[in-house]
PDB file of C-alpha atoms in Angstrom:
ATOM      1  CA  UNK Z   1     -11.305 -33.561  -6.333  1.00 65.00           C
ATOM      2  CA  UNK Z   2     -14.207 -34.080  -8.119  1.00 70.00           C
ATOM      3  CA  UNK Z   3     -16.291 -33.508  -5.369  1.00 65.00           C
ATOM      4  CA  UNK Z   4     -14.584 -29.701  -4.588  1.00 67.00           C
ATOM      5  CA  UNK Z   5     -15.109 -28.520  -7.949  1.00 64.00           C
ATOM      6  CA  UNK Z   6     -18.773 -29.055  -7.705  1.00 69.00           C
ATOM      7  CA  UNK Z   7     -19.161 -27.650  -3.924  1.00 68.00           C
ATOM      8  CA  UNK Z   8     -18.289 -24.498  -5.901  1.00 70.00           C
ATOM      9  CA  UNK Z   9     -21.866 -24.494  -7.252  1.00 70.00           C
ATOM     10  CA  UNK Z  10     -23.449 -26.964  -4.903  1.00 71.00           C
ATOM     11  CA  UNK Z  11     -23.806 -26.440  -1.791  1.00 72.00           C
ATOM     12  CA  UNK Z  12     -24.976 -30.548  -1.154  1.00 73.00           C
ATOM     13  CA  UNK Z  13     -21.695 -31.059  -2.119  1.00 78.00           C
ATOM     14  CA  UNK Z  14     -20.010 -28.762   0.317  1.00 73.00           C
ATOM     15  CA  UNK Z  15     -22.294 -31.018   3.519  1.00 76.00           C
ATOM     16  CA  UNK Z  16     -21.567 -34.349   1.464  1.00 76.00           C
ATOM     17  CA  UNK Z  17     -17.797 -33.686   2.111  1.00 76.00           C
ATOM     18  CA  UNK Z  18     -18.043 -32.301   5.092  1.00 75.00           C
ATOM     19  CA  UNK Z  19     -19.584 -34.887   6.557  1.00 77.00           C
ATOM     20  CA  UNK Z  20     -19.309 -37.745   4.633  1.00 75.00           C
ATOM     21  CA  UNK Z  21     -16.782 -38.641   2.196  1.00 72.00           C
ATOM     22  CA  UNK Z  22     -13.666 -35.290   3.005  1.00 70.00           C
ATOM     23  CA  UNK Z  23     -11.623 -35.896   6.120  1.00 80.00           C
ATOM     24  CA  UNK Z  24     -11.074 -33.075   8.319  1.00 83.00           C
ATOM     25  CA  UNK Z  25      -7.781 -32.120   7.008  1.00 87.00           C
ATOM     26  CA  UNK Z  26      -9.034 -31.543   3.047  1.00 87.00           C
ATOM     27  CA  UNK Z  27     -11.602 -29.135   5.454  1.00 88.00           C
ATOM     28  CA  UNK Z  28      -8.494 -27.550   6.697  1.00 91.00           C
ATOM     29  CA  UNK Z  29      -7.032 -26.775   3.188  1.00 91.00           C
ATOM     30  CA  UNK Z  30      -9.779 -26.067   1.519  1.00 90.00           C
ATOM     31  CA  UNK Z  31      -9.946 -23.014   4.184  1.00 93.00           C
ATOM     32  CA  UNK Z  32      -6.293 -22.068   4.281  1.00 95.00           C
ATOM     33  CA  UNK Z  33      -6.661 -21.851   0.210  1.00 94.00           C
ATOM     34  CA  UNK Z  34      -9.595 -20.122   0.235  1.00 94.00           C
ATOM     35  CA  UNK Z  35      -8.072 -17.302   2.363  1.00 95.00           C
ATOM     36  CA  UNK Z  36      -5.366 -17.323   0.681  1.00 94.00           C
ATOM     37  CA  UNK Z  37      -7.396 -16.542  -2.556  1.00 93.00           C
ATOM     38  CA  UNK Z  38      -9.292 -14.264  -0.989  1.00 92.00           C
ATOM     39  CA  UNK Z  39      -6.163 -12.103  -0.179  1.00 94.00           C
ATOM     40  CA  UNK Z  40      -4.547 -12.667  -3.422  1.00 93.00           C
ATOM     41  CA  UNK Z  41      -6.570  -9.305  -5.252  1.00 92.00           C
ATOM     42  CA  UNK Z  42      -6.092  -6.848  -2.617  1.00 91.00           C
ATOM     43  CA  UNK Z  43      -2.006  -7.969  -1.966  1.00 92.00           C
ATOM     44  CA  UNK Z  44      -1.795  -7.908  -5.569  1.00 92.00           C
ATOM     45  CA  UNK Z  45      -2.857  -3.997  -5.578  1.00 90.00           C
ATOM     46  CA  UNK Z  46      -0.942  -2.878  -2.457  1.00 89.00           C
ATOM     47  CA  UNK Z  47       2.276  -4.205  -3.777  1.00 91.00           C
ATOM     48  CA  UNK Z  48       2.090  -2.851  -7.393  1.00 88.00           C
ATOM     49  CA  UNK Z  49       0.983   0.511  -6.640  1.00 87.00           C
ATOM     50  CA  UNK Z  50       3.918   2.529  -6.795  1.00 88.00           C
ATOM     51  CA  UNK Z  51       5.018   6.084  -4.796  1.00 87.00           C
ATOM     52  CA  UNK Z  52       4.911   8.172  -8.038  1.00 86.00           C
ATOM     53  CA  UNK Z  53       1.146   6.875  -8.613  1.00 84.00           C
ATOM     54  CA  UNK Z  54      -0.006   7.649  -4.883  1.00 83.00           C
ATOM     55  CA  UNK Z  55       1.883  11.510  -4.703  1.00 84.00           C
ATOM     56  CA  UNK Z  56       1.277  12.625  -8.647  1.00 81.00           C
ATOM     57  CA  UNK Z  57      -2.137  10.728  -9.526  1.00 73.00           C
ATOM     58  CA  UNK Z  58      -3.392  13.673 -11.195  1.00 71.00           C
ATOM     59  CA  UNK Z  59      -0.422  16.338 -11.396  1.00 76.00           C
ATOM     60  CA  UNK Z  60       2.488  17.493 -10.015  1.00 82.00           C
ATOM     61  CA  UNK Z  61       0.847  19.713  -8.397  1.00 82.00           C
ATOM     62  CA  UNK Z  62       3.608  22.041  -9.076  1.00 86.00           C
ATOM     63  CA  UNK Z  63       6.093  19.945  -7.227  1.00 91.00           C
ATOM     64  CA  UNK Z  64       7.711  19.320 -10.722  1.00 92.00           C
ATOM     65  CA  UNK Z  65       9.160  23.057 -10.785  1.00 93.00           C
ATOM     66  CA  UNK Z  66       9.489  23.046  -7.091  1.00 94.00           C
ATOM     67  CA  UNK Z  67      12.328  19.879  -7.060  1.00 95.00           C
ATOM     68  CA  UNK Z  68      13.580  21.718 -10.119  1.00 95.00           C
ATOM     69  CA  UNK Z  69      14.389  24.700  -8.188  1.00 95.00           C
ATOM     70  CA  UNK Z  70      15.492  23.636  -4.464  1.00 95.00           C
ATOM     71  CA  UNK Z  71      18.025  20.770  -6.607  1.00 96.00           C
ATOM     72  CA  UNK Z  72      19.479  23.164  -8.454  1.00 95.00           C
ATOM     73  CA  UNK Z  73      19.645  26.216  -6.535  1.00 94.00           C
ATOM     74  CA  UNK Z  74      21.419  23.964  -3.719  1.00 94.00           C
ATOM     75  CA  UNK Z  75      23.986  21.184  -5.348  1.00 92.00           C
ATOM     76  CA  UNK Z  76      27.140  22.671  -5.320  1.00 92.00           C
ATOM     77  CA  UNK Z  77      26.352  24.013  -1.679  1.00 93.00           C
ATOM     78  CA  UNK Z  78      24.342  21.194   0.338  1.00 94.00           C
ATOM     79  CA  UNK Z  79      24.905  17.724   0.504  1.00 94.00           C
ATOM     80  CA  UNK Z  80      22.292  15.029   1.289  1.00 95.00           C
ATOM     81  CA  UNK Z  81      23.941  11.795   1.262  1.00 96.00           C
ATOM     82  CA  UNK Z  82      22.281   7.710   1.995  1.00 96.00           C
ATOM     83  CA  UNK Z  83      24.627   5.505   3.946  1.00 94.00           C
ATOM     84  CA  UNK Z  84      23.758   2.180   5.407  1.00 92.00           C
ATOM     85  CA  UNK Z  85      19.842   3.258   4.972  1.00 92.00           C
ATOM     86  CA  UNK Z  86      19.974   6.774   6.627  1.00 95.00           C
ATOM     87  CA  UNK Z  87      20.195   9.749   5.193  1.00 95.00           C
ATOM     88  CA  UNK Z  88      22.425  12.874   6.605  1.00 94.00           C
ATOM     89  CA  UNK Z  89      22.760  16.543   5.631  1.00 94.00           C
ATOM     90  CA  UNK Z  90      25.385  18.791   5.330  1.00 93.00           C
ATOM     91  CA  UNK Z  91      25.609  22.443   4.085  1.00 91.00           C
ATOM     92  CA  UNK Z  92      22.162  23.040   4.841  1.00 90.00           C
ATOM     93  CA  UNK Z  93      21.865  26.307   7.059  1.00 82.00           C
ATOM     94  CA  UNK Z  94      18.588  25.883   9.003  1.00 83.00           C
ATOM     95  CA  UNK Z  95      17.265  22.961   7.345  1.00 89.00           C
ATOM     96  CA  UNK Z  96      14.697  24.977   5.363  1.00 92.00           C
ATOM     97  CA  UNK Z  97      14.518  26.214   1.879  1.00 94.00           C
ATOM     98  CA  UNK Z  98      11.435  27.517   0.286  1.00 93.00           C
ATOM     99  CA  UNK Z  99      10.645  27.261  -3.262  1.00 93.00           C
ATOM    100  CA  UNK Z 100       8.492  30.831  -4.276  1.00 91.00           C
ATOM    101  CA  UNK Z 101       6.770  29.971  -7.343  1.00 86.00           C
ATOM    102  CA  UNK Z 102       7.735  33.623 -10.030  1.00 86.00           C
ATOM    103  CA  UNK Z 103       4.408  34.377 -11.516  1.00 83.00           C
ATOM    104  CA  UNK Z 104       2.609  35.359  -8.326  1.00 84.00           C
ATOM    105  CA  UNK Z 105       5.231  35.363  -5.701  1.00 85.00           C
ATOM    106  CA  UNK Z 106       4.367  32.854  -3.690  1.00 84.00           C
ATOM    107  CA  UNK Z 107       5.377  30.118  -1.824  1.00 86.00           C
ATOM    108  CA  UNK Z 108       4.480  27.195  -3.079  1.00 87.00           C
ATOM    109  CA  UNK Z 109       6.899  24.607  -1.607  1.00 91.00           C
ATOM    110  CA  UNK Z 110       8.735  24.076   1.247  1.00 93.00           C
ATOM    111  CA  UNK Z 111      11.718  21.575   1.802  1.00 95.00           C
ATOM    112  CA  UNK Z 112      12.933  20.591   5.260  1.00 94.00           C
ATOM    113  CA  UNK Z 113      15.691  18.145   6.743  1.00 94.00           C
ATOM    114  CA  UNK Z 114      15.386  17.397  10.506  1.00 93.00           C
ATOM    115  CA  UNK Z 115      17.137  14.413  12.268  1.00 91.00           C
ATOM    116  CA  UNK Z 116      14.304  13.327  13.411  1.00 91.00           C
ATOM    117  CA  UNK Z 117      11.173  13.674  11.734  1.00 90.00           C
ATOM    118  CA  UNK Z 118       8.410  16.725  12.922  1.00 88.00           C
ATOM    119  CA  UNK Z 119       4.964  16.310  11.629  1.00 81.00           C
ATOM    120  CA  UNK Z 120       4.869  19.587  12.994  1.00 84.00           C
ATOM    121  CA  UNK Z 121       6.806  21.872  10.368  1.00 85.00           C
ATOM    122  CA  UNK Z 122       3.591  20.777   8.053  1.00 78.00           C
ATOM    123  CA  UNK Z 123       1.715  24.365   8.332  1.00 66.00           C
ATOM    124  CA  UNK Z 124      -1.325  25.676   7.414  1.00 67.00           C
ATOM    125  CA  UNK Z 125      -1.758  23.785   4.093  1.00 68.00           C
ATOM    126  CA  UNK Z 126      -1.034  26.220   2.085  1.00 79.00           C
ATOM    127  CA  UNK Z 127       2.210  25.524   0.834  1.00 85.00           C
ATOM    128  CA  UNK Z 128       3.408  22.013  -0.239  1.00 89.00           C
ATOM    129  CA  UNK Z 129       5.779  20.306   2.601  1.00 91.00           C
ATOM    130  CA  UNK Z 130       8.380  18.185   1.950  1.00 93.00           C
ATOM    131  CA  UNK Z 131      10.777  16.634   4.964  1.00 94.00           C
ATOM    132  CA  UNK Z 132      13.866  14.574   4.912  1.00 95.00           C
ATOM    133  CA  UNK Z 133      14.826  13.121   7.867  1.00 95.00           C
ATOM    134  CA  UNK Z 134      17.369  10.715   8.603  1.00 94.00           C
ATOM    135  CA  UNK Z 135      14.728   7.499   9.127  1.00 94.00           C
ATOM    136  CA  UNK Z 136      11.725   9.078   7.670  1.00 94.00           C
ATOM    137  CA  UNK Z 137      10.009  11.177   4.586  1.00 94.00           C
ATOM    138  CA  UNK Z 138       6.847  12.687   4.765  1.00 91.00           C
ATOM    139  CA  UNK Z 139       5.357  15.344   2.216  1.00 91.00           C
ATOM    140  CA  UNK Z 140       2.155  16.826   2.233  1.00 88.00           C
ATOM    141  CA  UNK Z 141       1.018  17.564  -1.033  1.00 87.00           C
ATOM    142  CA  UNK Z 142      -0.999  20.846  -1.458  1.00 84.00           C
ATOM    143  CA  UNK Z 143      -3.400  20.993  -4.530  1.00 74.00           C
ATOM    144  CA  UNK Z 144      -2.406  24.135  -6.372  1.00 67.00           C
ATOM    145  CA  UNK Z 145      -6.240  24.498  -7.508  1.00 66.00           C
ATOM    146  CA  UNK Z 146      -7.765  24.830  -4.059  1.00 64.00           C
ATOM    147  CA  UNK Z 147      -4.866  26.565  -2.017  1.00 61.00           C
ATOM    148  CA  UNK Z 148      -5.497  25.408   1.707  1.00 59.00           C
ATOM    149  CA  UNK Z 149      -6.376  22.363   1.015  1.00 59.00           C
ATOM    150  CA  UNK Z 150      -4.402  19.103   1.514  1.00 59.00           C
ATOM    151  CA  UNK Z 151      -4.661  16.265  -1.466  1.00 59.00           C
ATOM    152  CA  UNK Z 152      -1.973  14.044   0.201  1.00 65.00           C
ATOM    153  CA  UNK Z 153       0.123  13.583   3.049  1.00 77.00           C
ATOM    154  CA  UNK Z 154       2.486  10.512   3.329  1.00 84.00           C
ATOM    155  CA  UNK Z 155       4.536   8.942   5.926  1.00 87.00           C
ATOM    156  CA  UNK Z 156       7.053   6.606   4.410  1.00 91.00           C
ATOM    157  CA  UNK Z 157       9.787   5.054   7.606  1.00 91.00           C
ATOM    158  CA  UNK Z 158      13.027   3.277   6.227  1.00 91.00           C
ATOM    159  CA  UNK Z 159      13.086   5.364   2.759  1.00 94.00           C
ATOM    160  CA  UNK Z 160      16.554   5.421   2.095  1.00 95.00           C
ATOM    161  CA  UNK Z 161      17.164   1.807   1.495  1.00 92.00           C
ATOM    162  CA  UNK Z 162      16.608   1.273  -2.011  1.00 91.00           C
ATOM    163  CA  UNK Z 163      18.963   3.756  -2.874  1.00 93.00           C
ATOM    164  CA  UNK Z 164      22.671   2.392  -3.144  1.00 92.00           C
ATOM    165  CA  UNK Z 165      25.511   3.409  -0.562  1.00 94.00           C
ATOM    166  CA  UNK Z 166      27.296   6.940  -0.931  1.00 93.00           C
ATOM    167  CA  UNK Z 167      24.173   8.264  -2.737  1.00 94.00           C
ATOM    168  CA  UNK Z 168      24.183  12.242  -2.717  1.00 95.00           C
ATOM    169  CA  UNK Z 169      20.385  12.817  -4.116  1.00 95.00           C
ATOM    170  CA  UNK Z 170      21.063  15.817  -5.710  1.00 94.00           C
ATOM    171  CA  UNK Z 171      23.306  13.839  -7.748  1.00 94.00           C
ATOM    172  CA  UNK Z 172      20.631  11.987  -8.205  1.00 94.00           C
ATOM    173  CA  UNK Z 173      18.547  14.517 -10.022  1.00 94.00           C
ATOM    174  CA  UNK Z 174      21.093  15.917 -11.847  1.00 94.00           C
ATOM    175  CA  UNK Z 175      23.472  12.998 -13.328  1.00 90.00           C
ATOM    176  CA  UNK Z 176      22.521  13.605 -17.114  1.00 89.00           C
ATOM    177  CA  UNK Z 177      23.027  17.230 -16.670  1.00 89.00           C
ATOM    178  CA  UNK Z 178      26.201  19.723 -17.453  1.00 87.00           C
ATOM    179  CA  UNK Z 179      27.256  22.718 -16.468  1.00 86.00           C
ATOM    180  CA  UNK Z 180      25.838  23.949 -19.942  1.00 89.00           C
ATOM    181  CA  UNK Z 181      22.387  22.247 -19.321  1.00 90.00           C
ATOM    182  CA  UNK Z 182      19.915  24.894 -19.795  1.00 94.00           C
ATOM    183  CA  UNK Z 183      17.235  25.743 -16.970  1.00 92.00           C
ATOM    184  CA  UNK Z 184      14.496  23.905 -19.724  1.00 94.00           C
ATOM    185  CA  UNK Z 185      17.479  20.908 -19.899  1.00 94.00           C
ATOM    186  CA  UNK Z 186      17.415  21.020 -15.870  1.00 94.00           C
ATOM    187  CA  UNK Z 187      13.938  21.066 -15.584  1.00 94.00           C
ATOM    188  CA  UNK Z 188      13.138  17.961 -18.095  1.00 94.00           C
ATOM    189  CA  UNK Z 189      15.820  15.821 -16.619  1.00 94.00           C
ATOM    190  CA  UNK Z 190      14.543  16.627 -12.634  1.00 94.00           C
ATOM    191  CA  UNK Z 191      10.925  16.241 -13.584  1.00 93.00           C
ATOM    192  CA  UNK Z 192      11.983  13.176 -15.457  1.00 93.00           C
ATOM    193  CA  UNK Z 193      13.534  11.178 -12.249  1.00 93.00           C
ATOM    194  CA  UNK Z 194      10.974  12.233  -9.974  1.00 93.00           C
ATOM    195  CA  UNK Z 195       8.807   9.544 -10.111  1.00 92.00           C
ATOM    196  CA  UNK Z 196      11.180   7.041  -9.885  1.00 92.00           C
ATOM    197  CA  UNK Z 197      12.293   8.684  -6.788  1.00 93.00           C
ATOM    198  CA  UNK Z 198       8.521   8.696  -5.075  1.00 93.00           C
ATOM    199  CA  UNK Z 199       9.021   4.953  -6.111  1.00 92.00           C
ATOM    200  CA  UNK Z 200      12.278   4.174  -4.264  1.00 93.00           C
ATOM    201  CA  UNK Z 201      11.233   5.933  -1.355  1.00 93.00           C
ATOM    202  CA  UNK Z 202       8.100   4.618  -0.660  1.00 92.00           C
ATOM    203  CA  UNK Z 203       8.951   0.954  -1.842  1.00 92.00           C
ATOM    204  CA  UNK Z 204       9.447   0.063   1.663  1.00 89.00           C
ATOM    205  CA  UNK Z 205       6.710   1.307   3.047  1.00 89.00           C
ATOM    206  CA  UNK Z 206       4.592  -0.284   0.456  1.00 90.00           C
ATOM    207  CA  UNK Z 207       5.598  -4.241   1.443  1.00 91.00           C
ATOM    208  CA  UNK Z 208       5.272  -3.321   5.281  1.00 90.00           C
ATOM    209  CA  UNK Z 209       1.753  -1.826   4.696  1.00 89.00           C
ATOM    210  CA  UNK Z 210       1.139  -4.959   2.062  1.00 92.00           C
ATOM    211  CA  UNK Z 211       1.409  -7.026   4.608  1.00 93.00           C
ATOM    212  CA  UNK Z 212       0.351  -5.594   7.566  1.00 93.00           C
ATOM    213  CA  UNK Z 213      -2.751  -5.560   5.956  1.00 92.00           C
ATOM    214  CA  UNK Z 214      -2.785  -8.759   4.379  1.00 93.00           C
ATOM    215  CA  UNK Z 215      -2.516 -10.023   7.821  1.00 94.00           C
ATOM    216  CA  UNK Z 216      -5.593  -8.323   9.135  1.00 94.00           C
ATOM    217  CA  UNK Z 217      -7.757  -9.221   6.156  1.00 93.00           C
ATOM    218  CA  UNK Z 218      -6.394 -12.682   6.882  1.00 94.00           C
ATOM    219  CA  UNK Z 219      -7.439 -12.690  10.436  1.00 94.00           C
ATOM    220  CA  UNK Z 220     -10.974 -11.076   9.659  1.00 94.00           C
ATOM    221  CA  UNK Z 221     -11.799 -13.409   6.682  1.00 94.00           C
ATOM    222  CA  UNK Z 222     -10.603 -16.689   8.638  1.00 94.00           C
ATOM    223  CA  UNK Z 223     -12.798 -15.426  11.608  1.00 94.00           C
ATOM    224  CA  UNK Z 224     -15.647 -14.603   9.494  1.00 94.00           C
ATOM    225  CA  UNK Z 225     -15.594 -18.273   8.394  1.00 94.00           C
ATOM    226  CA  UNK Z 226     -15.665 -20.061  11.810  1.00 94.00           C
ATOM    227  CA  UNK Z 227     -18.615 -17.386  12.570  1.00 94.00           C
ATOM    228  CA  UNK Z 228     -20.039 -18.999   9.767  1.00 93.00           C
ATOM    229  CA  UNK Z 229     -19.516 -22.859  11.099  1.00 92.00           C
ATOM    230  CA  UNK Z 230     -20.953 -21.592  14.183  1.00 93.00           C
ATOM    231  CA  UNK Z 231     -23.715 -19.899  13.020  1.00 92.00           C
ATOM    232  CA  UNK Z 232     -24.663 -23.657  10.746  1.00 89.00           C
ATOM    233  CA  UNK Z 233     -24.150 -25.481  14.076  1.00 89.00           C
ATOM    234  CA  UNK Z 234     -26.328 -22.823  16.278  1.00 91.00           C
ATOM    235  CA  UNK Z 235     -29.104 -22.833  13.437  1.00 88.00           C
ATOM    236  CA  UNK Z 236     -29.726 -26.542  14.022  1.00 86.00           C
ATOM    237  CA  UNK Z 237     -29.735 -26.714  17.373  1.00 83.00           C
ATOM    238  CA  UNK Z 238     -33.946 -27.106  17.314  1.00 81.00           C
ATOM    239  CA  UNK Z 239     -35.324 -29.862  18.381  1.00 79.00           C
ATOM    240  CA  UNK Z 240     -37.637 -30.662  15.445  1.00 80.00           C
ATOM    241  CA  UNK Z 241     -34.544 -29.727  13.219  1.00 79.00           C
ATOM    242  CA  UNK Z 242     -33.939 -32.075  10.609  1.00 79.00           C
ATOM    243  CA  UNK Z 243     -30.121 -31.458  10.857  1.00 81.00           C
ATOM    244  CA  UNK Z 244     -29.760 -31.168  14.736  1.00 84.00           C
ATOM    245  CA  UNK Z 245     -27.485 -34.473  14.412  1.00 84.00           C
ATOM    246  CA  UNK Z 246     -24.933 -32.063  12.605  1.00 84.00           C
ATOM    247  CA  UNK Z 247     -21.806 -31.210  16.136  1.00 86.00           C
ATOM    248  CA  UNK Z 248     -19.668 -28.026  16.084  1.00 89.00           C
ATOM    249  CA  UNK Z 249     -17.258 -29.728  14.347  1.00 90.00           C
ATOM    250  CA  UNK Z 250     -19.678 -30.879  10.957  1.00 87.00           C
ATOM    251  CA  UNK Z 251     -20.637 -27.007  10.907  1.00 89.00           C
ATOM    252  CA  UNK Z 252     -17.311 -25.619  10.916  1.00 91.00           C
ATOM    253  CA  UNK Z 253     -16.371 -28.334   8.079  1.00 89.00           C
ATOM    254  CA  UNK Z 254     -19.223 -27.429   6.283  1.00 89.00           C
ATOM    255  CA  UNK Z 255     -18.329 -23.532   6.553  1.00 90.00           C
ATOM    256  CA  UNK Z 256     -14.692 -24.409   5.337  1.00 90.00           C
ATOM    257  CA  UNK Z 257     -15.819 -26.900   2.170  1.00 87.00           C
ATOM    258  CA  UNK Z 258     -18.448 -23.381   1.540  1.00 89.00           C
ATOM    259  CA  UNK Z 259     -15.642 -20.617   1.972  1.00 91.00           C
ATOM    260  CA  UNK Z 260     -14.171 -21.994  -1.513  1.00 90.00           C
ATOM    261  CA  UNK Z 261     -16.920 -20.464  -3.999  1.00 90.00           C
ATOM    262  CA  UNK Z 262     -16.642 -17.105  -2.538  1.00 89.00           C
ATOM    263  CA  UNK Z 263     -13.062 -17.041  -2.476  1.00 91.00           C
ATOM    264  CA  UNK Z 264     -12.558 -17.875  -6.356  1.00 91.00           C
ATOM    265  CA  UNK Z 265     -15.463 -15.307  -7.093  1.00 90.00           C
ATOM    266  CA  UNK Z 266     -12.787 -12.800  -4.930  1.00 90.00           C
ATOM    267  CA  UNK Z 267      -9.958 -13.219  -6.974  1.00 89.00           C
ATOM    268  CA  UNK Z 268     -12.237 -13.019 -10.684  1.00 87.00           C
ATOM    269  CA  UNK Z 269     -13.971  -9.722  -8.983  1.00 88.00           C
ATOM    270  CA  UNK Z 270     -11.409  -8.289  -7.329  1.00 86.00           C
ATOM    271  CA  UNK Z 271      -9.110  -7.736 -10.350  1.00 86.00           C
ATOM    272  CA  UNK Z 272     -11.966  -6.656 -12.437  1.00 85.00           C
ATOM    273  CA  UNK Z 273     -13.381  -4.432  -9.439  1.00 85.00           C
ATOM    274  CA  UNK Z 274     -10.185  -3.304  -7.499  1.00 81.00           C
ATOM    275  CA  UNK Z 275     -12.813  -1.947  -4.634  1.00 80.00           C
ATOM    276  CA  UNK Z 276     -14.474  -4.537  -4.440  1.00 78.00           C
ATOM    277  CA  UNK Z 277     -10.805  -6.547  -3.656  1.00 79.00           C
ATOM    278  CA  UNK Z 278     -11.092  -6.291   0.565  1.00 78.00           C
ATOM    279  CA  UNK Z 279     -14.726  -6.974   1.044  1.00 81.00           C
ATOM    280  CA  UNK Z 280     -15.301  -9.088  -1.344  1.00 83.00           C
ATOM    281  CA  UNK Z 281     -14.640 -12.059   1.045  1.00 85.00           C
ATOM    282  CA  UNK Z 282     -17.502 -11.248   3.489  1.00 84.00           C
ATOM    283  CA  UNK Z 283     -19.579  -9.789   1.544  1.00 81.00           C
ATOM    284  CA  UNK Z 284     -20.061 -13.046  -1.061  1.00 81.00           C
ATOM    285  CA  UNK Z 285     -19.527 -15.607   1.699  1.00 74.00           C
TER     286      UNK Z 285
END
């Protein structure tokens, strides 16, 4: 034990039990715990980061009053209701409703429900999109400061299953509110459980995409490190080499006692430097 602790500033100590004193299986778990340190900062990020931070990072954009206005102007009329993770709509002529913002007339928002979802209905980016399907949700948020121009779209596939059986979402919105609610009353409370709705919906696809990608960092930091143990044993191969008695097998040990350092440096940097959390790996090794 002794002996790991100091190959994390030694790197004698990382050929000394490589090749003398570790067996080849503390070389084996020295990598696998290495990679997994090395994932730990950027799986720790992916499944924190929640749907309201990744769609309103800034502002609502204007979706705020938008919501506001296609909840209210359609829950005693339209229906959209989660059952055993799908969601169906009824009441909803055309599967379209667009949300025309008063002080200039235009629109600003538009909401769609399909069956199955169309990436298509997005338009010409300058209008906010928003599309319930059955399986899927995607919206397309358009930055209300530079009209034309796109500052999100997001895919999210099983949305619906972090919200409870016999859920009608306009309910939803509007279970603190009255019929006396005023519009200001129906705007706080809708604004209010947006984000937590971005957050249900997208809660899915944030542990798929977690790890999905842990899997490929996984697979590019563990192949990074037998380049490595290749690379030692290649380097020695000369024949006035001091080290040419090192085989494939010392140089891959040796690359798995060395992967330790840069893997605990990972996890220190990577919270401190969240961009620095899926390159740190290679870049330090």
């Amino acid at each position: 034990m002794k002996l790991i602790f100091k190959s994390l500033i030694n790197n004698n100590a990382c050929i000394t039990g490589a090749r003398k004193k570790g067996k080849w299986w503390v070389a084996l778990i020295i990598l696998f715990v290495s990679i997994i340190f090395s994932l730990v900062p950027g799986f720790v990020q992916n499944i924190t980061r929640e749907g309201s931070s990744v769609v309103f990072s800034n502002s609502f954009n204007g979706l705020d009053y938008a919501f506001k206005s296609f909840v209210i102007d359609n829950k005693d009329t339209v229906t959209l209701d989660v059952n055993n993770g799908k969601l169906t709509a009824t009441g909803w002529s055309g599967g379209k409703y667009e949300y025309t913002n008063p002080a200039d007339n235009s629109v600003d928002a538009i909401f769609y429900y399909v069956e199955e979802m169309d990436t298509s209905l997005v338009g010409d980016h300058t209008s906010s999109t928003i599309i319930f399907s059955k399986n899927q949700f995607a919206i397309e948020v358009v930055n209300v400061n530079k009209p034309g121009k796109s500052s999100l779209s997001l895919l999210c596939d099983n949305p619906w299953k972090d919200f409870e059986n016999g859920t009608n979402l306009f309910d939803y919105f509007t279970s603190k509110l009255t019929n006396s609610s005023t519009a200001e009353e129906q705007y706080k409370a809708i604004k209010a459980k947006l984000p937590g709705f971005m957050d249900k919906i997208y809660n899915q696809n944030k542990v798929d995409s977690s790890f999905s990608v842990t899997g490929i960092y996984s697979a590019i930091n563990a192949s990074i490190v037998l380049l490595m143990g290749l690379m030692v044993w290649l380097l020695t191969r000369g024949k006035t080499n001091a080290f040419r008695h090192y085989t494939i097998l010392d140089g891959f040990k040796i690359a798995f006692w060395a992967s330790l350092s840069p893997a605990v440096l990972t996890i220190a940097l990577g919270f401190l430097l969240p961009s620095f959390a899926g390159m740190g790996f290679p870049l330090l090794l």
